[in-house]
Amino acid sequence: MEHVPALDEDLKKTLGPATAKVLAEQLGLHTALDLLHHYPRKYAERGELTALTELADQLDEHVTVVAQVADARILTFNGGRGKRLEVTITDGNGRLQLVFFGAGVHKPHKELLPGTRAMFAGKVGMFNRKLQLSHPAYEPLGADASDQDAATAFAGRLIPIYPACAKLESWKIAKCVDAVLPSARETVDPLPPALREGRGLVPLTEALLKIHRPATKADVEDARQRLKWDEAFVLQVALARRRRADSQLPAVPRRPVPGGLLDAFDAKLPFTLTEGQQTVSKEIFDDLATEHPMHRLLQGEVGSGKTMVALRAMLAVVDCGGQAAMLAPTEVLAQQHHRSITEMMGELAEGGMLGGSDQGTKVVLLTGSMGMPARRKALLDLVTGEAGIVIGTHALIEDKVQFHDLGLVVVDEQHRFGVEQRDALRSKGKQPPHLLVMTATPIPRTVAMTVFGDLETSVLDQLPAGRSPIATHVVPAKDKPHFLARAWERVREEVGKGHQAYVVCPRIGDEETADPKKKSAEADGDKRPPLAVLEIADELRGGALAGLSVEVLHGRMDPADKDEVMRRFAAGEVKVLVATTVIEVGVNVPNSTVMVIMDADRFGVSQLHQLRGRVGRGSAPGLCLLVSEMHEASPARARLAAVAATLDGFELSRIDLEQRREGDVLGQAQSGVRSSLRMLAVIDDEEVIAQAREEATRVVADDPELERLPGLKLALDALLDTEREQYLEKG
C-alpha cells in the first residue's frame, strides 16, 4: 500500500534528507503541505507533433515528435566510469539524436531498441552543432489501431513547470510533488461549504490534484479560481479578526475643545482647507471621539496636504490634555516635519515659553544624533506633559522615552517601519493610543484591502490651491546627448529666475572598496555602475553648472551636516542640491522648480513619482527631467514614458505593481517573510479580493473564534504563523 505522508510530516521522511534540505533552504518548503502549495508557475504543452526537419526553428523549446529508433549505443567516458546512451531517431524525413546520462541510461537502453516507434518530448538543445534532446520523456507506441489515440493523448498532456532553483530542477520538483500528492486527500477545506457551493468552486482536494496534474486547460482554470479564493479569503479573515479585536480595545475619546488650540490654529491659517482635507479631517475627528482606538490609513498624493491634516488631528488631541507623537523614517524627514510644523503653528508652538501663546504647546524634536543636553530637555518635556507634540525617528521608541499621556501616534511613510517599532511606540500610552498611518505612495484599492486591510482608509487626491503643474520629460542621454546639455541649460535658466534645483543620483559614490569582481564585470559588460552624487556634483561644479552653488546631501553624512545643508537649501543659499533619494519624502522647499533625475531607469515608478513631487510646490510651474541611457524600445524607457505621461499617482502605482508583481508589495520588502500569496494577483484579482473581504467580514461577525469552522482555523494557523500575524498588524 502506498505511503501517504501526513500533511505536517517533514519532507525528510518522504523524500530523504538531501532533497528535503534543498527544498527547505532554497524554496522554504518543509512539509508535505508546503509542497502541495508550491504551485506550477506555468505549463508546457507537448502540443502539436513536430516534424524532425522543423526542429532547427525550435531551439530551447519543448517539442514532441513521433519517430522510430534507428540505432542506440552506449558510450563510456572517464575511463569507463561514466556512461552515455546515444539514440538516433528518424521520422522518415529527418534524424535527431537523443542522449541519456549516468544511471538514467539503463531503462531507455532496454526499451528503445532499433525499430521501436515512440513519442519523445523534451527541450531542443544543441551540442557540437547538432540538435539533440537531452533526457527526453518518451512513450513507446504499439502497432495497433489505438496508436493515434495514444499519440494524441500523450501530445495533449500539460507539463507543469515549477518555480525551481539551481540545485533542484522543475522536473525533480514534479517528482517530489508526485510523492506527496496522495496527501491532498487529507487536506481540510477552509472554505465554508455554503460559500464554496454558492460560488461554484471545486473542493480543495480536487483543486490541488488539478493544479499539479491537470488533464486539460479547464482543469488548471478550475484549480486556480479555487486556490485564489482560499488565499484571498484566509487573508481577509485574518484582517477581519484583527479589525474586530481592535474594535474591542479601550481608548480615551479625544474630542476637539471649542475655543482651544485647534481653533486658534485654524483662525491663523492664511488659506482655506481643500474639500478633501475637510472631509478626511471629519473622518479622523469622528474616530478620535470614540472609545476604541482609531486605526486609519491616510493616503494622499504627493503634496496633497497630509501633514496639515495630521497636524490638526494632533492639535485636537493636545486640546483634550493628551500628547501626540509623529514617527518619521529618517532624520532629514523628522527635522523637516519639525521645521514645517513649528512654522505653521508660529507662537502656538511655543507654549510655556517667553513670547509663546497661552493656548500653545511645546513641539519637540527627538532624534538619535541630538546632543545630550537637548535630548535630556526633550525627554523631560515629554514625561511632564509640557510638550504636547513630539516629532522623532526610531529614537522615540527607546525605553527611556516616557509620555505623560500619549493619545495619538502618527506614523509617516508606514512601509519603512517594522511592526515591533510601531507597537513599541503605541505601548507607551496608558491605554492604546489612536493610530494614524500616512503614506504618500498611492495604493491601489486591492493592495489597500490586502496590505492595510485592518485599517480604515482615507484618500486625499486633491492638490491644495497654489500648487503648480509639473511637466515631465524623458532625456535620452545616449541617443541625443544635446538633450542632456539642454537639461543643464534649463537648470541654469531656473536658477537665473531666482529658483532652485535638485539633481538626484542612485548612488553616493564614497564606497571605499567596491567589489572588484563586480567592477570588472561592469566595465567589461554593457552595464556601468550607477551614477553617483559625489562624482556628478564635481562634474557639474567644474562644467555645466560652474559658478552656481552646488551642494550634496546623502544618508551617510553626519546628521548635523545634513541638517545644515537642508537649512541652507531651504533658505535659498544653495542653488543646486545633488542628492540621493534621501529627499524622496517630506522635503518641502517651495522655491525649487526643477529636478533632474540621473539614471532614472534605476528607480521604480512610484519612487520617481515621489521624487517629482518635491518640485512645483510653490507658485512657479515645476519641471522634472528623467535622464536615461536606455534604448528607446526597452521596458525601462516604457516605464519612464508612463511616468512622464501622467501625474496621477494611483495610475502610476498600478503600473508599478503590474511590473513588479506582488513580491515587493507583500513579500520580503515589507514583511520580512515569504509572501503567502502564491496564486492571487492583487491587481488582476480585484473582484475576488473585494468579494472575499465581504464574505470574511460576515463570517467573523457570525463566528469570531471560528469554532464552527475548524478547517478555516487550521488554514489560518498554517498561513499566518507568528511573524505573518505581526506583519498583518502593519509591518
Coordinates of N, CA and C in Angstrom, one line a residue, residues 473-618:
H473 N 9.6 65.2 -18.6 CA 10.2 64.8 -20.0 C 11.3 63.8 -19.8
V474 N 11.4 62.8 -20.7 CA 12.5 61.8 -20.7 C 13.6 62.4 -21.5
V475 N 14.8 62.4 -21.0 CA 16.0 62.9 -21.7 C 16.9 61.7 -22.1
P476 N 16.8 61.3 -23.4 CA 17.6 60.1 -23.8 C 19.1 60.5 -24.0
A477 N 19.9 60.4 -22.9 CA 21.3 60.9 -22.9 C 22.2 60.3 -23.9
K478 N 22.0 59.0 -24.2 CA 22.9 58.3 -25.1 C 22.5 58.6 -26.6
D479 N 21.2 58.5 -26.9 CA 20.8 58.7 -28.3 C 21.0 60.2 -28.7
K480 N 20.7 61.1 -27.7 CA 20.6 62.5 -28.0 C 21.4 63.3 -26.9
P481 N 22.7 63.3 -27.0 CA 23.5 64.0 -25.9 C 23.2 65.5 -25.8
H482 N 22.7 66.1 -26.9 CA 22.4 67.5 -26.8 C 21.2 67.8 -26.0
F483 N 20.3 66.8 -25.8 CA 19.2 66.9 -24.9 C 19.7 67.1 -23.4
L484 N 20.7 66.3 -23.1 CA 21.3 66.5 -21.7 C 21.9 67.8 -21.5
A485 N 22.6 68.3 -22.5 CA 23.2 69.7 -22.4 C 22.1 70.7 -22.2
R486 N 21.0 70.5 -22.9 CA 19.8 71.4 -22.8 C 19.2 71.4 -21.4
A487 N 19.3 70.1 -20.8 CA 18.7 70.0 -19.4 C 19.5 70.9 -18.5
W488 N 20.8 70.9 -18.6 CA 21.6 71.7 -17.7 C 21.4 73.2 -17.9
E489 N 21.1 73.5 -19.2 CA 20.8 74.9 -19.5 C 19.5 75.3 -18.8
R490 N 18.5 74.4 -18.8 CA 17.2 74.7 -18.2 C 17.4 74.9 -16.7
V491 N 18.4 74.1 -16.1 CA 18.7 74.3 -14.6 C 19.2 75.8 -14.4
R492 N 20.1 76.1 -15.3 CA 20.7 77.5 -15.2 C 19.7 78.6 -15.3
E493 N 18.7 78.4 -16.3 CA 17.7 79.4 -16.5 C 16.8 79.5 -15.3
E494 N 16.4 78.4 -14.7 CA 15.6 78.4 -13.5 C 16.3 79.1 -12.3
V495 N 17.6 78.8 -12.2 CA 18.4 79.5 -11.1 C 18.5 81.0 -11.4
G496 N 18.6 81.3 -12.7 CA 18.7 82.7 -13.1 C 17.4 83.5 -12.8
K497 N 16.2 82.7 -12.7 CA 15.0 83.4 -12.3 C 14.8 83.5 -10.8
G498 N 15.8 83.0 -10.1 CA 15.7 83.1 -8.6 C 15.3 81.8 -8.0
H499 N 15.1 80.7 -8.8 CA 14.6 79.4 -8.3 C 15.8 78.5 -8.0
Q500 N 15.5 77.3 -7.5 CA 16.5 76.3 -7.1 C 16.2 74.9 -7.8
A501 N 17.2 74.0 -7.8 CA 17.1 72.8 -8.5 C 17.6 71.6 -7.6
Y502 N 17.0 70.4 -7.9 CA 17.5 69.2 -7.3 C 18.2 68.3 -8.5
V503 N 19.3 67.6 -8.2 CA 19.8 66.6 -9.1 C 19.9 65.3 -8.3
V504 N 19.2 64.3 -8.7 CA 19.1 63.0 -7.9 C 19.9 62.0 -8.6
C505 N 20.7 61.2 -7.9 CA 21.5 60.1 -8.4 C 21.3 58.9 -7.6
P506 N 21.4 57.7 -8.2 CA 21.1 56.4 -7.4 C 22.1 56.0 -6.4
R507 N 23.4 56.6 -6.5 CA 24.4 56.1 -5.6 C 25.2 57.3 -5.0
I508 N 25.8 57.0 -3.8 CA 26.5 58.1 -3.2 C 27.9 58.3 -3.8
G509 N 28.7 57.2 -4.0 CA 30.0 57.4 -4.6 C 31.1 57.4 -3.7
D510 N 30.9 57.1 -2.4 CA 32.0 57.1 -1.5 C 32.4 55.7 -1.0
E511 N 31.9 54.7 -1.8 CA 32.2 53.3 -1.4 C 33.7 53.1 -1.5
E512 N 34.3 52.7 -0.4 CA 35.7 52.6 -0.4 C 36.2 51.4 -1.2
T513 N 35.6 50.2 -0.9 CA 36.1 49.0 -1.7 C 34.9 48.4 -2.3
A514 N 34.6 48.9 -3.5 CA 33.5 48.2 -4.2 C 34.1 46.8 -4.6
D515 N 33.2 45.9 -4.8 CA 33.6 44.5 -5.2 C 34.3 44.6 -6.5
P516 N 35.7 44.2 -6.5 CA 36.5 44.3 -7.7 C 35.9 43.4 -8.8
K517 N 35.4 42.2 -8.4 CA 34.8 41.3 -9.5 C 33.7 42.0 -10.2
K518 N 32.8 42.6 -9.4 CA 31.6 43.3 -9.9 C 32.1 44.4 -10.8
K519 N 33.1 45.2 -10.3 CA 33.5 46.3 -11.0 C 34.0 45.9 -12.4
S520 N 34.9 44.9 -12.5 CA 35.4 44.5 -13.7 C 34.4 43.9 -14.6
A521 N 33.4 43.2 -14.0 CA 32.3 42.7 -14.8 C 31.5 43.9 -15.5
E522 N 31.3 44.9 -14.6 CA 30.5 46.1 -15.2 C 31.3 46.8 -16.2
A523 N 32.6 46.8 -16.0 CA 33.5 47.5 -17.0 C 33.5 46.7 -18.3
D524 N 33.6 45.4 -18.2 CA 33.6 44.6 -19.5 C 32.3 44.5 -20.2
G525 N 31.2 44.5 -19.4 CA 29.9 44.4 -19.9 C 29.3 45.7 -20.4
D526 N 28.0 45.7 -20.7 CA 27.4 47.0 -21.1 C 27.1 47.8 -19.9
K527 N 26.9 47.2 -18.8 CA 26.3 47.9 -17.7 C 27.4 48.6 -16.8
R528 N 27.4 49.9 -16.8 CA 28.3 50.7 -16.0 C 27.7 50.8 -14.6
P529 N 28.5 51.2 -13.6 CA 27.9 51.4 -12.3 C 26.9 52.6 -12.3
P530 N 25.9 52.6 -11.4 CA 25.0 53.8 -11.4 C 25.8 55.1 -11.1
L531 N 25.2 56.2 -11.7 CA 25.9 57.5 -11.4 C 25.8 57.8 -9.9
A532 N 26.8 58.5 -9.5 CA 26.9 58.8 -8.0 C 26.9 60.3 -7.7
V533 N 26.3 60.6 -6.6 CA 26.2 62.0 -6.1 C 27.5 62.8 -6.1
L534 N 28.5 62.2 -5.5 CA 29.8 62.9 -5.4 C 30.5 63.2 -6.7
E535 N 30.4 62.2 -7.6 CA 31.0 62.4 -8.9 C 30.2 63.4 -9.8
I536 N 28.9 63.3 -9.8 CA 28.1 64.2 -10.6 C 28.2 65.7 -10.1
A537 N 28.3 65.8 -8.7 CA 28.4 67.1 -8.1 C 29.7 67.8 -8.6
D538 N 30.8 67.0 -8.6 CA 32.1 67.5 -9.0 C 32.1 67.9 -10.5
E539 N 31.5 67.0 -11.3 CA 31.4 67.3 -12.7 C 30.6 68.6 -13.0
L540 N 29.5 68.8 -12.3 CA 28.6 69.9 -12.5 C 29.3 71.2 -12.1
R541 N 30.0 71.1 -10.9 CA 30.7 72.3 -10.4 C 31.8 72.8 -11.4
G542 N 32.5 71.8 -12.0 CA 33.5 72.1 -12.9 C 33.1 72.3 -14.4
G543 N 31.8 72.1 -14.6 CA 31.4 72.1 -16.0 C 30.1 72.8 -16.2
A544 N 29.0 72.0 -16.5 CA 27.7 72.6 -16.9 C 27.1 73.6 -15.9
L545 N 27.4 73.5 -14.6 CA 26.8 74.4 -13.7 C 27.9 75.2 -12.9
A546 N 29.1 75.4 -13.6 CA 30.2 76.2 -12.9 C 29.7 77.5 -12.5
G547 N 30.1 78.0 -11.3 CA 29.7 79.3 -10.9 C 28.4 79.3 -10.0
L548 N 27.7 78.2 -10.0 CA 26.5 78.1 -9.2 C 26.9 77.4 -7.9
S549 N 26.1 77.7 -6.8 CA 26.4 77.0 -5.5 C 25.8 75.6 -5.5
V550 N 26.6 74.6 -5.7 CA 26.2 73.2 -5.8 C 26.6 72.5 -4.5
E551 N 25.7 71.9 -3.8 CA 26.0 71.1 -2.5 C 25.5 69.7 -2.7
V552 N 26.0 68.8 -1.8 CA 25.5 67.4 -1.8 C 24.8 67.1 -0.5
L553 N 23.9 66.1 -0.7 CA 23.1 65.6 0.5 C 22.9 64.1 0.3
H554 N 23.4 63.3 1.3 CA 23.1 61.8 1.2 C 23.1 61.2 2.6
G555 N 22.7 60.0 2.7 CA 22.4 59.3 4.0 C 23.6 59.1 4.9
R556 N 24.8 59.1 4.3 CA 26.0 58.8 5.1 C 26.7 60.0 5.7
M557 N 26.1 61.2 5.5 CA 26.6 62.4 6.0 C 26.3 62.5 7.5
D558 N 27.2 63.2 8.2 CA 26.9 63.5 9.6 C 25.6 64.2 9.7
P559 N 24.7 63.8 10.7 CA 23.4 64.4 10.8 C 23.4 66.0 10.9
A560 N 24.4 66.5 11.6 CA 24.4 68.0 11.8 C 24.7 68.6 10.4
D561 N 25.6 68.0 9.6 CA 26.0 68.5 8.3 C 24.7 68.4 7.4
K562 N 24.0 67.3 7.5 CA 22.8 67.1 6.7 C 21.8 68.3 7.0
D563 N 21.6 68.5 8.2 CA 20.6 69.5 8.7 C 21.1 70.9 8.2
E564 N 22.4 71.1 8.2 CA 22.9 72.4 7.8 C 22.7 72.7 6.3
V565 N 23.0 71.6 5.5 CA 22.8 71.7 4.1 C 21.3 71.9 3.8
M566 N 20.4 71.2 4.4 CA 19.0 71.4 4.2 C 18.5 72.8 4.6
R567 N 19.1 73.3 5.7 CA 18.7 74.6 6.2 C 19.1 75.7 5.1
R568 N 20.3 75.5 4.6 CA 20.8 76.5 3.6 C 20.1 76.4 2.3
F569 N 19.7 75.1 2.0 CA 18.9 75.0 0.7 C 17.5 75.6 0.9
A570 N 16.9 75.4 2.0 CA 15.6 75.9 2.3 C 15.7 77.5 2.3
A571 N 16.8 78.0 2.8 CA 16.9 79.5 2.9 C 17.3 80.1 1.5
G572 N 17.6 79.2 0.5 CA 17.9 79.8 -0.8 C 19.4 80.1 -1.0
E573 N 20.2 79.7 0.0 CA 21.7 80.0 -0.2 C 22.3 79.0 -1.1
V574 N 21.8 77.7 -1.1 CA 22.3 76.7 -2.0 C 21.4 76.7 -3.2
K575 N 21.9 76.8 -4.4 CA 21.0 76.8 -5.6 C 20.7 75.4 -6.2
V576 N 21.7 74.5 -6.1 CA 21.5 73.2 -6.7 C 21.9 72.2 -5.7
L577 N 21.0 71.3 -5.4 CA 21.2 70.2 -4.4 C 21.4 68.9 -5.1
V578 N 22.6 68.3 -5.1 CA 22.8 66.9 -5.7 C 22.6 65.9 -4.6
A579 N 21.6 65.0 -4.7 CA 21.2 64.2 -3.6 C 20.9 62.8 -4.0
T580 N 20.8 61.9 -3.0 CA 20.3 60.6 -3.2 C 18.8 60.7 -2.9
T581 N 18.1 59.5 -2.8 CA 16.6 59.5 -2.6 C 16.3 60.0 -1.2
V582 N 17.3 60.4 -0.4 CA 17.1 60.9 1.0 C 16.0 62.1 0.9
I583 N 15.9 62.7 -0.3 CA 14.9 63.8 -0.4 C 13.6 63.3 -0.9
E584 N 13.4 62.0 -1.0 CA 12.2 61.4 -1.6 C 10.9 61.8 -1.0
V585 N 10.9 61.9 0.4 CA 9.6 62.2 1.0 C 9.7 63.4 2.0
G586 N 8.7 64.2 2.0 CA 8.6 65.2 3.1 C 9.4 66.4 2.9
V587 N 10.4 66.5 2.0 CA 11.2 67.7 1.9 C 10.4 68.7 1.2
N588 N 10.3 69.9 1.8 CA 9.4 70.9 1.2 C 10.1 72.3 1.1
V589 N 10.6 72.5 -0.2 CA 11.2 73.8 -0.5 C 10.5 74.4 -1.7
P590 N 9.4 75.2 -1.4 CA 8.6 75.7 -2.5 C 9.3 76.5 -3.6
N591 N 10.5 76.9 -3.3 CA 11.2 77.7 -4.4 C 11.9 76.8 -5.4
S592 N 11.9 75.5 -5.1 CA 12.6 74.5 -6.1 C 11.6 74.2 -7.2
T593 N 12.1 74.5 -8.4 CA 11.2 74.3 -9.6 C 11.6 73.2 -10.6
V594 N 12.9 72.8 -10.5 CA 13.4 71.8 -11.5 C 14.1 70.7 -10.8
M595 N 13.9 69.5 -11.3 CA 14.6 68.3 -10.8 C 15.1 67.5 -12.0
V596 N 16.4 67.1 -11.9 CA 17.0 66.3 -12.9 C 17.3 64.9 -12.2
I597 N 16.7 63.8 -12.7 CA 17.0 62.5 -12.1 C 17.9 61.7 -13.1
M598 N 19.1 61.5 -12.6 CA 20.1 60.8 -13.4 C 19.9 59.3 -13.3
D599 N 20.1 58.6 -14.4 CA 19.9 57.1 -14.4 C 18.5 56.8 -13.9
A600 N 17.5 57.6 -14.4 CA 16.1 57.5 -13.9 C 15.6 56.0 -14.0
D601 N 16.1 55.3 -15.0 CA 15.7 53.9 -15.2 C 16.0 53.0 -14.0
R602 N 16.9 53.5 -13.1 CA 17.3 52.6 -11.9 C 16.3 52.8 -10.8
F603 N 15.3 53.7 -10.9 CA 14.3 53.9 -9.9 C 13.0 53.3 -10.3
G604 N 12.2 52.9 -9.3 CA 10.8 52.4 -9.5 C 9.9 53.5 -9.9
V605 N 8.8 53.2 -10.5 CA 7.8 54.1 -10.9 C 7.3 55.0 -9.8
S606 N 6.9 54.4 -8.7 CA 6.4 55.1 -7.5 C 7.4 56.0 -6.9
Q607 N 8.7 55.6 -7.0 CA 9.8 56.4 -6.4 C 10.0 57.6 -7.3
L608 N 9.9 57.4 -8.6 CA 10.1 58.6 -9.5 C 9.0 59.6 -9.2
H609 N 7.7 59.1 -9.0 CA 6.6 60.0 -8.7 C 6.8 60.7 -7.4
Q610 N 7.3 60.0 -6.4 CA 7.6 60.7 -5.1 C 8.6 61.8 -5.3
L611 N 9.7 61.4 -6.0 CA 10.8 62.4 -6.2 C 10.3 63.7 -6.9
R612 N 9.5 63.4 -8.0 CA 9.0 64.5 -8.8 C 8.1 65.5 -7.9
G613 N 7.5 64.9 -6.9 CA 6.6 65.7 -6.0 C 7.4 66.8 -5.2
R614 N 8.7 66.7 -5.2 CA 9.5 67.8 -4.5 C 9.5 69.1 -5.2
V615 N 9.2 69.1 -6.5 CA 9.1 70.4 -7.2 C 7.7 70.8 -7.5
G616 N 7.5 72.1 -7.9 CA 6.2 72.6 -8.2 C 5.4 72.8 -6.9
R617 N 6.1 73.0 -5.8 CA 5.3 73.1 -4.5 C 5.0 74.6 -4.2
G618 N 5.4 75.5 -5.1 CA 5.1 76.9 -4.9 C 4.3 77.4 -6.0

